[in-house]
Amino acid sequence: MDRASPTLPAAPAPLSGGALVLGTVALSLATFMNVLDSSIANVSLPAIAGDLGVSPSQGTWVITSFGVANAISVPLTGWLTQRLGAVRLFTASVLLFVLASWLCGFAPSLEWLIACRVLQGLVAGPMIPLSQTLLLSSYPAARSGMALAMWSMTTLVAPVMGPLLGGWITDNLSWPWIFYINVPVGLAAAAVTWRLYARRETPTRKLPIDGIGLALIVLWVGALQLMLDKGKELDWFASPQIVWLAAVSVVGLAVFLVWELTAEHPVVDLRLFARRNFMLGSITLAVAYALFFGNVVLLPLWLQQFMGYTATAAGMALAPVGVLAIVLSPWVGRNVGKIDPRRLASVSFLLFGLVLWMRSHFTTQTDPWHIIVPTLIQGAAVAFFFIPLNAIVLSGLGPDRIPSASGLSNFARITAGAMGTSIATTLWDHRAALHHAHLVEQLTPDHPAYIEAVGRMSEAGLSPAQIALQLNRWVDQQAYTRAADDIFYGSALLFLGLLALLWWTRPVRRSGGTAPAADAAH
């Protein structure tokens, strides 16, 4: 049962005309900038590490520090919103994000860059859930699905565009510019947001600071993110450091749950999980996003490491995902209140299953066209993904609980994305090792293919050592391709399995064809 909510003033009237367009663009740009920064630095790590005089493994802390700080701050959005107000908090977050980005570009050392990335991750936390909240308040109830459409396009397209843009900037300018580009975008988004929304501030309350809850969330979330980010590098539970991080995370989570469920003013409203739609919707969204993001990371790795693609070429192979996403998202937004959101989300899961099944047939001879076709179809799956799932998650919630619900569901999604990346890359290595062993067993000196390959390389003047290295490279290429196919196929089956969980939800149906989220936003 929900706790009683304080009496709230009437919600402001929706925006219209040019103000609505400007507000949508400003909030979408801020979200795009935020999500982009979680992936844009990945392809720039070698350049960053080289310029700062550190090893590539040390350079990965540029990614880890942002992820840990961001995961900690996202679930605090609801509490901070009640203290500061949604508009003030969002504007301040954007401006501080701009400052942190500018400082990152000037970083003279790795320690400085990591400190700035921590600040960047901390202030970025409230931006995504609050952009969703403010967008929903900007649109009439009947068009709230359109607001979710605009929001979801930026959230799902940005991770794909990050490596492409980061690779181009690093190759043609220099790595600091991956941070400098945030400055003009962020300043413009903050200025427009404050101009349009300053008089639409949400009510505030002087809530006591839940210091213990805050410390616990920093402890267990920080330990979990570090474990996920460094697990593969340290060989997971073969490393005492990973074992300790896992223990701290599990114990910290247990204590956190007990404390937050019994505290009078919890920093995170865990009672939202008592609501059927929120709990099942958040779990479905998190697992589906973990599958999506894990495969988004895996595909360019395979293309670059074993298919000879450059970072820019791999990004180009993934870029078509935005075509159908941009075309279809407005239609989904207009119809999410007229069509059961579970049906729309089912279309997404079926399309994702189809896309991943198609990718499970990739070979080392697959041409660019057969790589691009599933990516194009994936754009349609993306269009049907976020809008209906968020409609289910927010179904039936009052406006005072939307920031908390959005922050908590986004926290689950972001954490699941990190888990999906770690699981996908680890499974890829393990399956590749298995396939490598099977292939080597078949590669005997009397095998016709072996005799032919060795003969051609000997005629080309390669030494026995060079021949052995080349053969091992070919075996690796086949092994990692088959391993990627295994993960694509398994992910397709899991997407189909998620349909059962999706249909356990019971989104609230509203009269007049409004989306389930609309009633919560107004």
CSV table of N, CA and C in Angstrom, one decimal, residues 2 16 51 83 97 99 104 117 131 136 150 154 160 162 164 172 190 192 214 222-223 266 323 361 364 442 511 517 522:
chain,number,residue,atom,x,y,z
A,2,ASP,N,0.5,2.2,-0.8
A,2,ASP,CA,1.3,3.5,-0.9
A,2,ASP,C,1.1,4.3,0.4
A,16,SER,N,2.9,24.6,-25.1
A,16,SER,CA,2.3,24.5,-26.4
A,16,SER,C,3.2,25.3,-27.4
A,51,ASP,N,48.5,9.7,-23.9
A,51,ASP,CA,48.8,11.1,-23.7
A,51,ASP,C,49.1,11.3,-22.2
A,83,ARG,N,13.8,17.9,-2.0
A,83,ARG,CA,14.6,18.9,-1.2
A,83,ARG,C,14.8,20.2,-2.0
A,97,PHE,N,27.5,19.4,-14.8
A,97,PHE,CA,28.0,18.5,-15.8
A,97,PHE,C,28.9,19.2,-16.8
A,99,LEU,N,30.6,21.9,-16.3
A,99,LEU,CA,31.8,22.3,-15.6
A,99,LEU,C,32.7,21.1,-15.5
A,104,CYS,N,37.5,17.9,-17.3
A,104,CYS,CA,38.0,16.7,-17.9
A,104,CYS,C,38.9,16.9,-19.1
A,117,ARG,N,35.8,12.9,-13.6
A,117,ARG,CA,34.8,11.9,-14.1
A,117,ARG,C,33.9,11.5,-13.0
A,131,SER,N,14.7,14.6,-16.7
A,131,SER,CA,14.3,15.0,-18.1
A,131,SER,C,13.0,14.3,-18.4
A,136,LEU,N,7.2,14.8,-19.4
A,136,LEU,CA,5.8,14.4,-19.1
A,136,LEU,C,4.9,15.5,-18.7
A,150,MET,N,10.0,10.9,-27.5
A,150,MET,CA,11.2,11.8,-27.7
A,150,MET,C,12.3,11.4,-26.7
A,154,THR,N,16.5,9.4,-27.6
A,154,THR,CA,17.8,9.9,-27.2
A,154,THR,C,18.5,8.8,-26.3
A,160,VAL,N,24.7,3.9,-29.0
A,160,VAL,CA,25.2,3.4,-30.3
A,160,VAL,C,26.1,4.5,-30.9
A,162,GLY,N,27.8,6.9,-29.5
A,162,GLY,CA,29.0,7.2,-28.7
A,162,GLY,C,30.3,6.8,-29.3
A,164,LEU,N,31.0,5.8,-32.3
A,164,LEU,CA,31.2,6.4,-33.6
A,164,LEU,C,31.7,7.8,-33.5
A,172,ASN,N,40.3,12.7,-35.7
A,172,ASN,CA,40.4,13.9,-36.5
A,172,ASN,C,40.7,15.2,-35.6
A,190,ALA,N,20.6,24.1,-20.5
A,190,ALA,CA,20.3,24.7,-19.2
A,190,ALA,C,19.6,26.0,-19.3
A,192,VAL,N,17.7,27.2,-21.9
A,192,VAL,CA,16.4,27.0,-22.3
A,192,VAL,C,15.5,26.4,-21.3
A,214,LEU,N,22.4,7.0,2.9
A,214,LEU,CA,23.3,7.5,1.8
A,214,LEU,C,24.6,6.8,1.9
A,222,GLY,N,28.8,1.2,-5.0
A,222,GLY,CA,30.2,1.4,-5.4
A,222,GLY,C,31.0,0.0,-5.5
A,223,ALA,N,30.8,-0.8,-4.5
A,223,ALA,CA,31.4,-2.2,-4.6
A,223,ALA,C,30.9,-3.0,-5.8
A,266,PRO,N,13.4,7.6,4.2
A,266,PRO,CA,14.4,6.9,3.5
A,266,PRO,C,14.9,7.7,2.3
A,323,VAL,N,17.6,4.9,-37.7
A,323,VAL,CA,16.7,5.2,-38.8
A,323,VAL,C,15.3,4.9,-38.4
A,361,HIS,N,23.8,-16.2,-37.0
A,361,HIS,CA,24.3,-16.9,-38.1
A,361,HIS,C,25.5,-16.2,-38.8
A,364,THR,N,32.8,-15.6,-40.4
A,364,THR,CA,33.9,-14.8,-40.7
A,364,THR,C,33.8,-14.2,-42.1
A,442,GLN,N,40.5,-30.7,-34.1
A,442,GLN,CA,40.3,-31.1,-35.4
A,442,GLN,C,41.5,-30.8,-36.4
A,511,SER,N,-9.5,6.2,-19.4
A,511,SER,CA,-10.6,6.6,-20.4
A,511,SER,C,-10.0,7.7,-21.3
A,517,ALA,N,0.9,6.3,-18.3
A,517,ALA,CA,1.8,7.2,-17.7
A,517,ALA,C,1.2,8.6,-17.6
A,522,HIS,N,0.1,14.0,-14.6
A,522,HIS,CA,-0.8,15.2,-14.5
A,522,HIS,C,-1.7,15.1,-13.3
